[in-house]
Coordinates of C-alpha atoms in Angstrom, one line a residue:
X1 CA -2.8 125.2 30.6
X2 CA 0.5 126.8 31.1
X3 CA -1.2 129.7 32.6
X4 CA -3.5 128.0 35.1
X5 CA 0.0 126.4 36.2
X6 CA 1.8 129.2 37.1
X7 CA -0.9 130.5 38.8
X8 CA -0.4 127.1 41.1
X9 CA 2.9 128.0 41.1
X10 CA 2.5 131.6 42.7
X11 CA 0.7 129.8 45.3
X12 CA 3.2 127.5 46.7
X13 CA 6.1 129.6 46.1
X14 CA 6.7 131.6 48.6
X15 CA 10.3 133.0 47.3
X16 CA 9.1 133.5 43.7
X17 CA 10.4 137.1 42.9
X18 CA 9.7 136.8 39.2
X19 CA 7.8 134.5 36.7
X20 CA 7.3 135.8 33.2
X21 CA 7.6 134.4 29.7
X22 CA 11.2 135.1 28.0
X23 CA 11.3 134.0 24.6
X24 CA 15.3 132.5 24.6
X25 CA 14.0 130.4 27.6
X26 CA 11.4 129.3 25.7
X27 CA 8.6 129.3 28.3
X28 CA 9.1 130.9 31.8
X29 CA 11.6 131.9 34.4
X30 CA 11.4 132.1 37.9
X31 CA 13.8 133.2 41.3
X32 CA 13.4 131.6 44.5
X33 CA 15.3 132.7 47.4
X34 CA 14.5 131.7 51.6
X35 CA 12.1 134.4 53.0
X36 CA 13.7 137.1 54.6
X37 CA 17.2 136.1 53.4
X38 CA 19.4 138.0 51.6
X39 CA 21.6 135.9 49.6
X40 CA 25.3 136.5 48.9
X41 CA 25.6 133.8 45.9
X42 CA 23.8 132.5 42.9
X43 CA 22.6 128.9 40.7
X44 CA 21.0 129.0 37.5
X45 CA 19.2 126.3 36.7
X46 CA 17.9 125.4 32.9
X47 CA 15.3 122.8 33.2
X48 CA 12.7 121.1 30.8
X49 CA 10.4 120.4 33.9
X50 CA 7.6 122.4 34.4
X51 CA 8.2 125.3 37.1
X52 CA 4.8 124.0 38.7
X53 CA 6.1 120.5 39.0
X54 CA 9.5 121.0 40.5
X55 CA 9.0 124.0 42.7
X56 CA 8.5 122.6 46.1
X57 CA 11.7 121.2 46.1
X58 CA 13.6 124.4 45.1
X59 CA 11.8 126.1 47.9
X60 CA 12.9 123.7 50.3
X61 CA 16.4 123.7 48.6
X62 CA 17.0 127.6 49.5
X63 CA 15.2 127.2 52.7
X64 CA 18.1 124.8 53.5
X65 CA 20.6 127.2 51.8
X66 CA 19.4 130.6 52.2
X67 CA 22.8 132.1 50.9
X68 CA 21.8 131.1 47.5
X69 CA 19.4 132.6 45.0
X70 CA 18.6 130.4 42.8
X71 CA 17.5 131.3 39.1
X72 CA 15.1 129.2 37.0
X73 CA 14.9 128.9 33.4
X74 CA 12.0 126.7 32.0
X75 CA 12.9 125.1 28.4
X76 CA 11.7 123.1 26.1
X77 CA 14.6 119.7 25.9
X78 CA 15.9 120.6 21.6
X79 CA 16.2 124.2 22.5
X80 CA 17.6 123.1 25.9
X81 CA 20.1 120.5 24.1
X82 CA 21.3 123.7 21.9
X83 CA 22.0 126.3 24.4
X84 CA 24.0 124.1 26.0
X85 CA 26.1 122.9 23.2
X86 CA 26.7 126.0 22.5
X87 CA 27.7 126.9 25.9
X88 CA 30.0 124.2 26.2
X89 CA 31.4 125.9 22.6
X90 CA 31.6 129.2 24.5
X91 CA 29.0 131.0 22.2
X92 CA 26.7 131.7 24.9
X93 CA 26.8 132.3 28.4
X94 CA 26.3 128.4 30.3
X95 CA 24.2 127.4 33.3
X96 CA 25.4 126.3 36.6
X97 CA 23.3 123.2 36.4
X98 CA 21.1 121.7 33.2
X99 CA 18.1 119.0 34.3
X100 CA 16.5 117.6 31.4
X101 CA 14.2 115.0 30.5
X102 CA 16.1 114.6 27.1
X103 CA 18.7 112.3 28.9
X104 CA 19.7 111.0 25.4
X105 CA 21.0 114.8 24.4
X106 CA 22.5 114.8 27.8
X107 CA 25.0 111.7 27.4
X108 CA 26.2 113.2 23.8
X109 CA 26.6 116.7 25.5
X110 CA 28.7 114.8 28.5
X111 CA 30.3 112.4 25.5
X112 CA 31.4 115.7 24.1
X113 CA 33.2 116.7 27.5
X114 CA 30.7 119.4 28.2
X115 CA 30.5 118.4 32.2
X116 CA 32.1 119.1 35.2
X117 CA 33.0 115.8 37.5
X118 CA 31.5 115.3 40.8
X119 CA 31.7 112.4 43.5
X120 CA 29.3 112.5 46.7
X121 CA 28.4 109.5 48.8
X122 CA 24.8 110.0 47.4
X123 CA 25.5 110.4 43.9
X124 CA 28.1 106.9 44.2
X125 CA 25.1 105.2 45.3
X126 CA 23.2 105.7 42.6
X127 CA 22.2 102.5 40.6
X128 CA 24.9 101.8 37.5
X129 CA 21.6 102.9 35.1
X130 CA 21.2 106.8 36.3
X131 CA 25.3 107.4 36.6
X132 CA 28.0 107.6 33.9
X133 CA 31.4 109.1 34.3
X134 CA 30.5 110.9 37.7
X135 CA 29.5 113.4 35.4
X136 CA 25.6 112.9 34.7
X137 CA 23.2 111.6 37.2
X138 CA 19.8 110.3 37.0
X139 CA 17.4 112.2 39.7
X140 CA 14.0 111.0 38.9
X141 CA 11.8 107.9 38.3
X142 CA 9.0 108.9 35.5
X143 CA 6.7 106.1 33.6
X144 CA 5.6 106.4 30.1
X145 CA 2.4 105.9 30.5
X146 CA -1.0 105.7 28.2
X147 CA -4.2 108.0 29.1
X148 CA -7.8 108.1 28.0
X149 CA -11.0 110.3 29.2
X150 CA -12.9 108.0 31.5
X151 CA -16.2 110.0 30.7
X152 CA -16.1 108.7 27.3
X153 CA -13.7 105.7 26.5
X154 CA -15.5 102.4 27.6
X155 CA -13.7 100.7 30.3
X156 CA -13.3 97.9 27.9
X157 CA -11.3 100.0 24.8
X158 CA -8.9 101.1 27.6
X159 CA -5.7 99.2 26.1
X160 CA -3.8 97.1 28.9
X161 CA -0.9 96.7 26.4
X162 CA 0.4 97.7 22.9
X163 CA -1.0 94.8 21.6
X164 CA -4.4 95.9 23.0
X165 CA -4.0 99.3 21.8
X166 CA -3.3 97.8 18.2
X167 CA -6.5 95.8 18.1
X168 CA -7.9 99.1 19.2
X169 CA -7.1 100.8 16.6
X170 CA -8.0 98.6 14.0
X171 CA -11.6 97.6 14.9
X172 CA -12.5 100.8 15.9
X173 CA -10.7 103.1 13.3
X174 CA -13.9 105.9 12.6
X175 CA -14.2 106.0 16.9
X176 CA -10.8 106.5 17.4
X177 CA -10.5 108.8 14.2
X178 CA -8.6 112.1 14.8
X179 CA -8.3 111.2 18.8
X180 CA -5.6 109.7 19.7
X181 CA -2.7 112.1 20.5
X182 CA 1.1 111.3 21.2
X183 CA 4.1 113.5 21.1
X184 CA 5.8 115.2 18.0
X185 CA 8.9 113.8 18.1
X186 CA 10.7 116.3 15.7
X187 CA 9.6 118.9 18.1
X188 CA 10.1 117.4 21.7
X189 CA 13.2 115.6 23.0
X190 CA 11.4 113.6 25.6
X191 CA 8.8 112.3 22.6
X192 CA 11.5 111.4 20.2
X193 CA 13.5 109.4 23.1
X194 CA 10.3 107.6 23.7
X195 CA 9.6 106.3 20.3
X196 CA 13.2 105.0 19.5
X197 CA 13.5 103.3 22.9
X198 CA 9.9 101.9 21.9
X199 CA 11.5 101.2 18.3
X200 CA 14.2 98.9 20.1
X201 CA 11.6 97.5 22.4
X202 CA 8.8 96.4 21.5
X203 CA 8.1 94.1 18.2
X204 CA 4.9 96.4 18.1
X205 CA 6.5 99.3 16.8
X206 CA 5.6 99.5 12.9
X207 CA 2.4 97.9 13.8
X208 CA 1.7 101.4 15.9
X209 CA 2.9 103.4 13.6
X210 CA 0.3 101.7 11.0
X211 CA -1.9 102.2 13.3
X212 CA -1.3 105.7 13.6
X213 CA -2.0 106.4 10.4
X214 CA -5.2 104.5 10.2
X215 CA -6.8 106.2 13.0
X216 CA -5.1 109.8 12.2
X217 CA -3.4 110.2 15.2
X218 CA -2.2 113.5 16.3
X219 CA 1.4 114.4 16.6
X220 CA 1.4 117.2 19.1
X221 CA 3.9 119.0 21.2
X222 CA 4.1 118.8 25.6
X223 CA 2.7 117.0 28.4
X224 CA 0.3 119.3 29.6
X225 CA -1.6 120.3 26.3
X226 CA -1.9 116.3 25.5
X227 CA -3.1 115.4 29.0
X228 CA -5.8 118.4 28.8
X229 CA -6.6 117.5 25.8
X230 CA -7.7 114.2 27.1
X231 CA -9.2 115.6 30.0
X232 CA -11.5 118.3 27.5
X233 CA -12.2 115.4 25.3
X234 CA -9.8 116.7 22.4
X235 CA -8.6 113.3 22.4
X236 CA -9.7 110.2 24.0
X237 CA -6.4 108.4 24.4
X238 CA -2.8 109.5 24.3
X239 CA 0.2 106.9 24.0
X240 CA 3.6 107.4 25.9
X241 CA 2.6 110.4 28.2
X242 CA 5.2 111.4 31.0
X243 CA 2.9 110.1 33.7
X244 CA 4.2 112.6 36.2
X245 CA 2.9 115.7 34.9
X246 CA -0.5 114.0 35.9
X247 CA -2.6 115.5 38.1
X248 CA -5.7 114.1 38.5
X249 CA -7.0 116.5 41.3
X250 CA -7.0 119.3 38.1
X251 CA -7.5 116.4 35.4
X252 CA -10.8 114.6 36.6
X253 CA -11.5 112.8 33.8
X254 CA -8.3 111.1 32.8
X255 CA -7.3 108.1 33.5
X256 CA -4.1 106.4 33.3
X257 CA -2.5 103.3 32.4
X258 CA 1.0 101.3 32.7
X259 CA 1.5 98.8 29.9
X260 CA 1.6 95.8 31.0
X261 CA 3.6 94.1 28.1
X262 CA 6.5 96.9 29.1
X263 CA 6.4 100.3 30.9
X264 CA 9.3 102.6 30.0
X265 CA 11.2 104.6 32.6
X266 CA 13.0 108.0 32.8
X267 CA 15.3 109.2 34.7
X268 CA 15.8 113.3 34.0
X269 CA 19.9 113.6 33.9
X270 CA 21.3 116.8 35.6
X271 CA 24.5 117.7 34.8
X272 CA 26.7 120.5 36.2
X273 CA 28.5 122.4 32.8
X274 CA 32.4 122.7 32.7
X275 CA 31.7 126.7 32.2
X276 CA 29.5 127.2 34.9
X277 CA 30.3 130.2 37.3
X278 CA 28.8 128.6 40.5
X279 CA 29.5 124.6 40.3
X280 CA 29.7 124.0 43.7
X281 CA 25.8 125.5 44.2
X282 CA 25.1 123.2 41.9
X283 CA 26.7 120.0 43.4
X284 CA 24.5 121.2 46.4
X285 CA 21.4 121.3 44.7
X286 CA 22.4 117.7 43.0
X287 CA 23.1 116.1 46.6
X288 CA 19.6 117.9 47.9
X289 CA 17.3 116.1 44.9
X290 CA 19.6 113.2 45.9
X291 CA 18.7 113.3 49.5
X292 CA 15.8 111.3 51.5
X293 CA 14.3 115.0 51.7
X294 CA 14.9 115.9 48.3
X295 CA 13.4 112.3 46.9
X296 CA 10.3 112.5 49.4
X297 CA 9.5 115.6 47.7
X298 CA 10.5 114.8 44.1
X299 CA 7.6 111.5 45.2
X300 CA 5.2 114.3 46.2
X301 CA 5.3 116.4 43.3
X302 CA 5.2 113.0 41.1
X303 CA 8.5 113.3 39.9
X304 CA 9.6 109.7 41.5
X305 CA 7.4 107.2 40.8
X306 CA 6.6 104.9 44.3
X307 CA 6.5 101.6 44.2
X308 CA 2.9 100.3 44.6
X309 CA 2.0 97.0 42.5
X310 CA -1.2 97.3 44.4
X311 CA -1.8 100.8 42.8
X312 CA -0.2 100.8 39.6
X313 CA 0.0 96.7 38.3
X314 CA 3.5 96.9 37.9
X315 CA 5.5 94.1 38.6
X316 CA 9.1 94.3 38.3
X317 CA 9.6 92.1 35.2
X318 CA 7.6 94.5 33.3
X319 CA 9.4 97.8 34.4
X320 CA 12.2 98.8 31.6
X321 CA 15.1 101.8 32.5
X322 CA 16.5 103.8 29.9
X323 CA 20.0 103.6 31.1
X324 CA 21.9 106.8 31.3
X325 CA 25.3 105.5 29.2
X326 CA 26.6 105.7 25.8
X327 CA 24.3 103.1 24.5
X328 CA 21.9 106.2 24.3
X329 CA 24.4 108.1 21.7
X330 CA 22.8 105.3 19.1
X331 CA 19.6 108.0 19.3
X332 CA 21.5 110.8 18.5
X333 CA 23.6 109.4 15.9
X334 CA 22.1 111.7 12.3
X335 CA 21.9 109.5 9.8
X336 CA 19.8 107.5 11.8
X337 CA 17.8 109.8 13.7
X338 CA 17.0 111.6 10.0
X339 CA 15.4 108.0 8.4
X340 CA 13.7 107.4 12.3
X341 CA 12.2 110.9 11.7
X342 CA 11.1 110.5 7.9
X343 CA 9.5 107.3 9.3
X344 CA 7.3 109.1 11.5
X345 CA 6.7 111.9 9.3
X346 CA 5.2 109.6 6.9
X347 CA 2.9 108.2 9.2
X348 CA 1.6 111.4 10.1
X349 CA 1.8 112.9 7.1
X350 CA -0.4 110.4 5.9
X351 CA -2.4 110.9 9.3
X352 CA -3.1 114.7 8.7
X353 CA -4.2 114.0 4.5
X354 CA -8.1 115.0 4.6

């Protein structure tokens, strides 16, 4: 899967100098620079988003700023979340900007006066929920979302809501036996933010996680391998998938759904490092994903989700923000992470028994 999207990648990226696997960055680096420039400055960015997903806009970026060359490292958001603690420690050498969809490991790394300030007019009017202390921003709009195969999940088992999703589970236990995928939350950032905010959500909670275990869900690591996975038939439903990594012109057979009792939303956090070499770069590839431009292409690449209640069901009430603030440090606290993570082992411990 990774492969067939950095093949889409070479396509649209027209500045792409390199793009090869590296194992500190976990999964791939890339350069972009303008065509035919010659640039005189550099950004390095660390990311957790996939290079497919968010190269378009840092095309257009250095189109716009073709003095800058502009260095992309791919990682997954734990590994991300230590490189960057230890850069703020001075152990290793720090990025000019970190985006990741961890945003909870972003507010303790900003709590821990890891950041470099930055006002703009754009990032002021960002909503109170995707800005704390001028020093982490919220750039996207990404729903959780729940996906099945359409080929082979009757229109009727598709679960509306968490509730239906329960019932689901428990009348149809052998159907749904060994097929229903979510993330491994001791293993992805982004999954593990997902479950606790569901854990202070929704009164459904230990019901799911029962019904994990009846049904032998799989506990599995990254968006694209779960959404394929659907899509092959793997599995025929997958619960609290980043719904922008879909794309169904290369994903036929998946179909997607917003809860309707709650959808969660993220908003990646960028933050510019207190070490970094080149922070004002960074503060002008902040204010570009900030921008109208930057956001139409962010919405094109799925990365902001558009309002459409005539497409996606959501109304309003049902739509739930994880704030970017301290409230989020509750999720990183140990003690409590360490019994929410023995919680889920058990469940899928108990999933994986033969």
């Amino acid at each position: 899967m990774i492969a067939l999207m950095l093949r889409q990648f070479a396509l649209v990226c027209v500045g792409l100098v390199i793009c090869l696997p590296r194992a500190d960055a976990q999964e791939a680096v890339a350069q972009f620079t303008a065509p035919g420039a010659t640039p005189t400055s550099e950004l390095t960015l660390r990311s957790t988003t996939d290079i497919a997903v968010l190269s378009p806009a840092l095309q257009a970026f250095v189109t716009l700023y073709p003095g800058i060359r502009l260095n992309y490292e791919q990682w997954g958001s734990n590994a991300l979340y230590a490189d960057s603690l230890g850069a703020c420690m001075g152990d290793t050498r720090a990025a000019d900007a970190v985006f990741s969809s961890g945003v909870h490991q972003m507010v303790d790394l900003v709590n821990r006066f890891c950041a470099e300030p930055y006002i703009s007019g754009l990032t002021a009017g960002l909503p109170k929920a995707r800005r704390w202390r001028d020093e982490l921003w919220g750039v996207t709009k990404e729903a959780a979302v729940v996906i099945y195969n359409t080929d082979l999940v009757p229109l009727d088992d598709a679960p509306r809501t968490r509730f239906d999703l329960l019932d689901l589970m428990r009348r149809k236990s052998a159907t749904y036996s060994g097929k229903i995928a979510t993330y491994d939350i001791e293993e992805s950032g982004l999954g593990y933010l997902f479950a606790f905010m569901d854990s202070q959500q929704a009164t459904t909670f230990g019901g799911l996680l029962e019904g994990f275990s009846r049904v032998d869900a799989v506990a599995t690591c990254c968006s694209a391998e779960i959404i394929s996975g659907v899509d092959s038939g793997q599995y025929l439903l997958a619960y609290n998938v980043l719904g922008s990594y879909l794309d169904f012109a290369s994903f036929p057979r998946v179909g997607v759904i917003y809860p309707q009792d709650y959808t969660l939303f993220l908003s990646r956090a960028y933050m510019i490092p207190k070490t970094a070499e080149n922070p004002q770069n960074a503060a002008l590839l902040l204010d570009f994903l900030l921008s109208g431009p930057g956001q139409a292409i962010l919405a094109d690449s799925n990365l902001v989700q558009r309002d459409s209640a005539d497409e996606t069901g959501l109304e309003q009430s049902i739509q739930r923000y994880i704030s970017i603030d301290p409230t989020l440090l509750v999720a990183i606290d140990r003690q409590r992470r360490l019994l929410f993570e023995e919680n889920w082992r058990t469940t899928f411990d108990r999933a994986e028994r033969p």
